[in-house]
Amino acid sequence: LTILSTNCMSQTDFDKKIKSLLNETVPLMGQAELREKINNNEVLILDSRTQKEYETSHIESAIFVDYDNFSEEMVAELDKEKSVVVYCSVGYRSEKIGEKLQKFGFKEVYNLYGGIFDWKNNGGEVVNKSGVTDSVHTYNKKWSQWLINGIRVY
């Protein structure tokens, strides 16, 4: 019972942190909906973290777009009519990229709720150039507290 309470409290704390970071200018998409869209090949997934974070691991088929150097040219060849889900560690950087995508004319843009941390914490698979991995780059030690399931890299 104590373990369950701790995990629930951790999710509650995580949810509060997410709420404090986001302006909700980009609609949020949850894990289950993203899994369904992936299974039906109905979505483009964009990873808006740094190159080092992306190379450590990312959601399979995610396209790296680099938050720090993002430009319209990076996404010029993508289908603006297709659903796009952007993610980062927890959702802050991806929300900013999502806002830009909306301005660039993408019709259906979503921010993955809780980013790659919540994806991994809820059983989502991540990959790197060697295949499936448990490693997730957590940006820095402070942010690593939010990754519950996985190997923290920073």
GROMACS .gro file of C-alpha atoms in nm, residues 26-87:
model
   62
   26VAL     CA    1  -0.113   2.362  -2.795
   27PRO     CA    2  -0.368   2.086  -2.727
   28LEU     CA    3  -0.235   1.800  -2.517
   29MET     CA    4  -0.237   1.439  -2.630
   30GLY     CA    5  -0.210   1.153  -2.383
   31GLN     CA    6  -0.013   0.831  -2.405
   32ALA     CA    7  -0.305   0.608  -2.504
   33GLU     CA    8  -0.415   0.830  -2.791
   34LEU     CA    9  -0.060   0.858  -2.923
   35ARG     CA   10  -0.017   0.478  -2.910
   36GLU     CA   11  -0.338   0.440  -3.111
   37LYS     CA   12  -0.226   0.696  -3.369
   38ILE     CA   13   0.114   0.524  -3.397
   39ASN     CA   14  -0.051   0.184  -3.444
   40ASN     CA   15  -0.272   0.329  -3.721
   41ASN     CA   16   0.018   0.521  -3.882
   42GLU     CA   17  -0.178   0.845  -3.841
   43VAL     CA   18   0.082   1.073  -3.688
   44LEU     CA   19   0.414   1.249  -3.731
   45ILE     CA   20   0.617   1.257  -3.410
   46LEU     CA   21   0.868   1.537  -3.354
   47ASP     CA   22   1.134   1.529  -3.080
   48SER     CA   23   1.219   1.886  -2.980
   49ARG     CA   24   1.501   1.809  -2.737
   50THR     CA   25   1.875   1.846  -2.795
   51GLN     CA   26   2.075   1.615  -3.022
   52LYS     CA   27   2.235   1.450  -2.717
   53GLU     CA   28   1.894   1.384  -2.559
   54TYR     CA   29   1.759   1.243  -2.887
   55GLU     CA   30   2.062   1.018  -2.939
   56THR     CA   31   2.027   0.877  -2.584
   57SER     CA   32   1.674   0.767  -2.672
   58HIS     CA   33   1.357   0.878  -2.843
   59ILE     CA   34   1.014   0.749  -2.933
   60GLU     CA   35   1.047   0.524  -3.236
   61SER     CA   36   0.994   0.708  -3.567
   62ALA     CA   37   1.034   1.049  -3.399
   63ILE     CA   38   1.196   1.315  -3.615
   64PHE     CA   39   1.459   1.529  -3.444
   65VAL     CA   40   1.385   1.903  -3.475
   66ASP     CA   41   1.625   2.063  -3.220
   67TYR     CA   42   1.456   2.316  -2.993
   68ASP     CA   43   1.758   2.547  -2.980
   69ASN     CA   44   1.793   2.577  -3.359
   70PHE     CA   45   1.437   2.512  -3.478
   71SER     CA   46   1.334   2.670  -3.808
   72GLU     CA   47   1.054   2.637  -4.060
   73GLU     CA   48   1.299   2.478  -4.304
   74MET     CA   49   1.332   2.177  -4.071
   75VAL     CA   50   0.967   2.088  -4.125
   76ALA     CA   51   0.911   2.224  -4.477
   77GLU     CA   52   0.881   1.876  -4.631
   78LEU     CA   53   0.631   1.745  -4.374
   79ASP     CA   54   0.260   1.706  -4.451
   80LYS     CA   55   0.080   1.998  -4.283
   81GLU     CA   56  -0.250   1.809  -4.301
   82LYS     CA   57  -0.129   1.513  -4.092
   83SER     CA   58  -0.154   1.503  -3.712
   84VAL     CA   59   0.173   1.612  -3.550
   85VAL     CA   60   0.271   1.531  -3.193
   86VAL     CA   61   0.567   1.716  -3.048
   87TYR     CA   62   0.744   1.610  -2.731
   0.00000   0.00000   0.00000
